Each structure stands twice: as C-alpha cells, then as structure tokens.
Amino acid sequence: MTSHDVTLEWPDGRTRTIAVREDETVLEGAERVEIGLPFGCRTGACGTCTGRLLAIDGTKRGDGVDTGGGDVEAAFAYRRPPRALKDRHRDDGYVLLCIASPRTDCRIAVGSSVHTELVENPWK
C-alpha cells in the first residue's frame, strides 16, 4: 500500500512527520502513531478536525492566487463530501482530516486554532 509523508505543524512550532497510507485518513494515520488531533464527528460534518494545507511535495501552496481548490484536490481524496467546508474554504486550502486521505507528500497546519480561522467569533 502506498503511503505519503504528511508533516503536521502546530501553532507552537512543533512538527511531526508521519507516513499516512492512501487507505487511511490523516486522522487515522495520526492516531496509529499516537498523535492526538482534534476531531468531533469523523464524517466531515462538524469541522473540528480542520487542517490547512501549507505545501505539497515541498512546494508552498498558492501565493495569494486563487487556486480554485486544485491544491487540496491534488493532495487529498475524500471518503465523502466535506460538508463542513464551503467552497471558499476549500479554495483557501482547508481540509477535513477525518475524511481526507493523502495522495502526495504534504505539510498541514493542525490544531484547534485552524478551525477557528474558518468562522468569525460573533462575541468579540
């Protein structure tokens, strides 16, 4: 089974590179090596597991140019439609790690703060 190196990057500067098989999701691959990532539903409905694609095969994604979601689509295959993400979120490189399987080596920003980038806090 083919696997890809997925580098997880947390906001505090920690990084971990794991081999994730094409038949498992990034969340499943992280759990296999005992890395805890936030998740809620495991069906792509809640968005708790959201990550942000930073690079594919060592090449930075996008440069402010609208990529039309091509980067995320090239880097991951979804088990089911990512209901928790709007088109504009996918265009900006966000990916649901509970249902996304890698198709290439990549770097992903992870952690609960990534999910908060998607929605404005109405209480601030």
PDB file of C-alpha atoms in Angstrom:
ATOM      1  CA  MET A   1       0.000   0.000   0.000  1.00  0.00           C
ATOM      2  CA  THR A   2       1.305   3.415  -0.921  1.00  0.00           C
ATOM      3  CA  SER A   3       1.899   5.895   1.854  1.00  0.00           C
ATOM      4  CA  HIS A   4       2.854   9.555   1.878  1.00  0.00           C
ATOM      5  CA  ASP A   5       4.836  11.671   4.305  1.00  0.00           C
ATOM      6  CA  VAL A   6       2.458  14.115   5.992  1.00  0.00           C
ATOM      7  CA  THR A   7       4.071  16.757   8.173  1.00  0.00           C
ATOM      8  CA  LEU A   8       1.801  18.124  10.887  1.00  0.00           C
ATOM      9  CA  GLU A   9       2.626  21.620  12.143  1.00  0.00           C
ATOM     10  CA  TRP A  10       1.136  23.078  15.331  1.00  0.00           C
ATOM     11  CA  PRO A  11       0.941  26.833  16.078  1.00  0.00           C
ATOM     12  CA  ASP A  12       3.525  26.479  18.881  1.00  0.00           C
ATOM     13  CA  GLY A  13       6.170  25.356  16.381  1.00  0.00           C
ATOM     14  CA  ARG A  14       6.025  21.596  16.985  1.00  0.00           C
ATOM     15  CA  THR A  15       6.161  19.409  13.887  1.00  0.00           C
ATOM     16  CA  ARG A  16       5.804  15.689  13.295  1.00  0.00           C
ATOM     17  CA  THR A  17       6.101  13.819  10.031  1.00  0.00           C
ATOM     18  CA  ILE A  18       4.118  10.611   9.725  1.00  0.00           C
ATOM     19  CA  ALA A  19       3.604   8.104   6.938  1.00  0.00           C
ATOM     20  CA  VAL A  20      -0.107   8.011   6.087  1.00  0.00           C
ATOM     21  CA  ARG A  21      -1.365   5.222   3.837  1.00  0.00           C
ATOM     22  CA  GLU A  22      -3.682   6.053   0.954  1.00  0.00           C
ATOM     23  CA  ASP A  23      -6.329   3.795   2.530  1.00  0.00           C
ATOM     24  CA  GLU A  24      -6.454   5.751   5.778  1.00  0.00           C
ATOM     25  CA  THR A  25      -7.303   9.315   6.660  1.00  0.00           C
ATOM     26  CA  VAL A  26      -4.798  11.760   8.094  1.00  0.00           C
ATOM     27  CA  LEU A  27      -6.630  11.497  11.428  1.00  0.00           C
ATOM     28  CA  GLU A  28      -6.378   7.689  11.382  1.00  0.00           C
ATOM     29  CA  GLY A  29      -2.682   7.861  10.479  1.00  0.00           C
ATOM     30  CA  ALA A  30      -2.027  10.255  13.356  1.00  0.00           C
ATOM     31  CA  GLU A  31      -3.920   8.036  15.792  1.00  0.00           C
ATOM     32  CA  ARG A  32      -1.948   4.991  14.606  1.00  0.00           C
ATOM     33  CA  VAL A  33       1.268   6.656  15.832  1.00  0.00           C
ATOM     34  CA  GLU A  34      -0.443   8.038  18.946  1.00  0.00           C
ATOM     35  CA  ILE A  35      -0.679  11.680  17.908  1.00  0.00           C
ATOM     36  CA  GLY A  36      -3.800  13.381  19.191  1.00  0.00           C
ATOM     37  CA  LEU A  37      -5.580  15.705  16.762  1.00  0.00           C
ATOM     38  CA  PRO A  38      -8.916  17.417  17.439  1.00  0.00           C
ATOM     39  CA  PHE A  39     -11.960  15.745  15.913  1.00  0.00           C
ATOM     40  CA  GLY A  40     -15.678  15.501  16.510  1.00  0.00           C
ATOM     41  CA  CYS A  41     -17.835  13.568  14.070  1.00  0.00           C
ATOM     42  CA  ARG A  42     -15.463  11.592  11.772  1.00  0.00           C
ATOM     43  CA  THR A  43     -17.936  12.175   8.926  1.00  0.00           C
ATOM     44  CA  GLY A  44     -16.852  15.594   7.631  1.00  0.00           C
ATOM     45  CA  ALA A  45     -19.864  17.331   9.120  1.00  0.00           C
ATOM     46  CA  CYS A  46     -18.559  19.289  12.118  1.00  0.00           C
ATOM     47  CA  GLY A  47     -15.218  20.793  11.002  1.00  0.00           C
ATOM     48  CA  THR A  48     -13.455  20.218  14.328  1.00  0.00           C
ATOM     49  CA  CYS A  49     -10.617  18.351  12.568  1.00  0.00           C
ATOM     50  CA  THR A  50      -9.926  21.090  10.006  1.00  0.00           C
ATOM     51  CA  GLY A  51      -6.327  21.471   8.871  1.00  0.00           C
ATOM     52  CA  ARG A  52      -4.818  23.950   6.406  1.00  0.00           C
ATOM     53  CA  LEU A  53      -2.623  22.740   3.557  1.00  0.00           C
ATOM     54  CA  LEU A  54       0.732  24.544   3.662  1.00  0.00           C
ATOM     55  CA  ALA A  55       2.728  22.749   0.989  1.00  0.00           C
ATOM     56  CA  ILE A  56       2.642  19.830  -1.418  1.00  0.00           C
ATOM     57  CA  ASP A  57       5.826  17.840  -2.089  1.00  0.00           C
ATOM     58  CA  GLY A  58       7.912  20.612  -0.517  1.00  0.00           C
ATOM     59  CA  THR A  59       6.429  23.316  -2.743  1.00  0.00           C
ATOM     60  CA  LYS A  60       4.451  26.018  -0.977  1.00  0.00           C
ATOM     61  CA  ARG A  61       0.829  26.056  -1.947  1.00  0.00           C
ATOM     62  CA  GLY A  62      -0.683  29.131  -3.509  1.00  0.00           C
ATOM     63  CA  ASP A  63       0.804  32.575  -3.141  1.00  0.00           C
ATOM     64  CA  GLY A  64      -2.335  34.546  -2.633  1.00  0.00           C
ATOM     65  CA  VAL A  65      -3.536  33.498  -6.067  1.00  0.00           C
ATOM     66  CA  ASP A  66      -6.903  31.773  -6.196  1.00  0.00           C
ATOM     67  CA  THR A  67      -6.028  28.164  -6.861  1.00  0.00           C
ATOM     68  CA  GLY A  68      -9.592  27.042  -7.397  1.00  0.00           C
ATOM     69  CA  GLY A  69      -9.121  24.306  -4.841  1.00  0.00           C
ATOM     70  CA  GLY A  70      -6.703  22.494  -7.118  1.00  0.00           C
ATOM     71  CA  ASP A  71      -4.039  22.172  -4.484  1.00  0.00           C
ATOM     72  CA  VAL A  72      -6.308  20.450  -1.968  1.00  0.00           C
ATOM     73  CA  GLU A  73      -7.879  18.316  -4.668  1.00  0.00           C
ATOM     74  CA  ALA A  74      -4.429  17.206  -5.843  1.00  0.00           C
ATOM     75  CA  ALA A  75      -3.216  16.473  -2.321  1.00  0.00           C
ATOM     76  CA  PHE A  76      -6.203  14.583  -0.878  1.00  0.00           C
ATOM     77  CA  ALA A  77      -9.025  12.235  -1.743  1.00  0.00           C
ATOM     78  CA  TYR A  78     -12.156  12.477   0.372  1.00  0.00           C
ATOM     79  CA  ARG A  79     -14.119   9.448   1.552  1.00  0.00           C
ATOM     80  CA  ARG A  80     -17.275  11.537   1.302  1.00  0.00           C
ATOM     81  CA  PRO A  81     -18.120  15.159   0.521  1.00  0.00           C
ATOM     82  CA  PRO A  82     -16.624  17.582   3.076  1.00  0.00           C
ATOM     83  CA  ARG A  83     -19.932  19.072   4.258  1.00  0.00           C
ATOM     84  CA  ALA A  84     -18.343  21.257   6.946  1.00  0.00           C
ATOM     85  CA  LEU A  85     -16.316  23.251   4.397  1.00  0.00           C
ATOM     86  CA  LYS A  86     -17.642  25.831   1.991  1.00  0.00           C
ATOM     87  CA  ASP A  87     -16.142  26.146  -1.479  1.00  0.00           C
ATOM     88  CA  ARG A  88     -14.215  29.250  -0.410  1.00  0.00           C
ATOM     89  CA  HIS A  89     -12.670  27.298   2.496  1.00  0.00           C
ATOM     90  CA  ARG A  90     -11.505  24.525   0.172  1.00  0.00           C
ATOM     91  CA  ASP A  91     -10.174  27.174  -2.220  1.00  0.00           C
ATOM     92  CA  ASP A  92      -8.160  28.604   0.684  1.00  0.00           C
ATOM     93  CA  GLY A  93      -6.559  25.211   1.378  1.00  0.00           C
ATOM     94  CA  TYR A  94      -8.630  23.956   4.300  1.00  0.00           C
ATOM     95  CA  VAL A  95      -9.101  20.197   4.533  1.00  0.00           C
ATOM     96  CA  LEU A  96     -11.081  17.911   6.850  1.00  0.00           C
ATOM     97  CA  LEU A  97      -8.534  15.475   8.261  1.00  0.00           C
ATOM     98  CA  CYS A  98     -11.155  12.956   9.467  1.00  0.00           C
ATOM     99  CA  ILE A  99     -12.206  12.069   5.897  1.00  0.00           C
ATOM    100  CA  ALA A 100      -9.157  13.091   3.797  1.00  0.00           C
ATOM    101  CA  SER A 101      -6.546  10.594   2.593  1.00  0.00           C
ATOM    102  CA  PRO A 102      -3.252  11.925   1.194  1.00  0.00           C
ATOM    103  CA  ARG A 103      -2.276  11.464  -2.452  1.00  0.00           C
ATOM    104  CA  THR A 104       1.108  13.164  -2.147  1.00  0.00           C
ATOM    105  CA  ASP A 105       3.629  14.247   0.482  1.00  0.00           C
ATOM    106  CA  CYS A 106       2.429  17.430   2.151  1.00  0.00           C
ATOM    107  CA  ARG A 107       2.593  19.786   5.147  1.00  0.00           C
ATOM    108  CA  ILE A 108      -0.540  20.691   7.090  1.00  0.00           C
ATOM    109  CA  ALA A 109      -1.229  23.250   9.838  1.00  0.00           C
ATOM    110  CA  VAL A 110      -3.161  21.455  12.580  1.00  0.00           C
ATOM    111  CA  GLY A 111      -4.708  22.171  15.956  1.00  0.00           C
ATOM    112  CA  SER A 112      -7.894  23.718  17.237  1.00  0.00           C
ATOM    113  CA  SER A 113      -6.846  27.206  16.149  1.00  0.00           C
ATOM    114  CA  VAL A 114      -7.100  26.195  12.471  1.00  0.00           C
ATOM    115  CA  HIS A 115     -10.826  25.555  12.844  1.00  0.00           C
ATOM    116  CA  THR A 116     -11.294  28.991  14.395  1.00  0.00           C
ATOM    117  CA  GLU A 117      -9.858  30.560  11.216  1.00  0.00           C
ATOM    118  CA  LEU A 118     -12.981  29.442   9.350  1.00  0.00           C
ATOM    119  CA  VAL A 119     -15.586  31.320  11.327  1.00  0.00           C
ATOM    120  CA  GLU A 120     -15.652  34.726  12.962  1.00  0.00           C
ATOM    121  CA  ASN A 121     -16.371  34.838  16.641  1.00  0.00           C
ATOM    122  CA  PRO A 122     -19.641  36.805  16.971  1.00  0.00           C
ATOM    123  CA  TRP A 123     -18.937  37.500  20.662  1.00  0.00           C
ATOM    124  CA  LYS A 124     -15.735  39.533  20.378  1.00  0.00           C
TER     125      LYS A 124
END
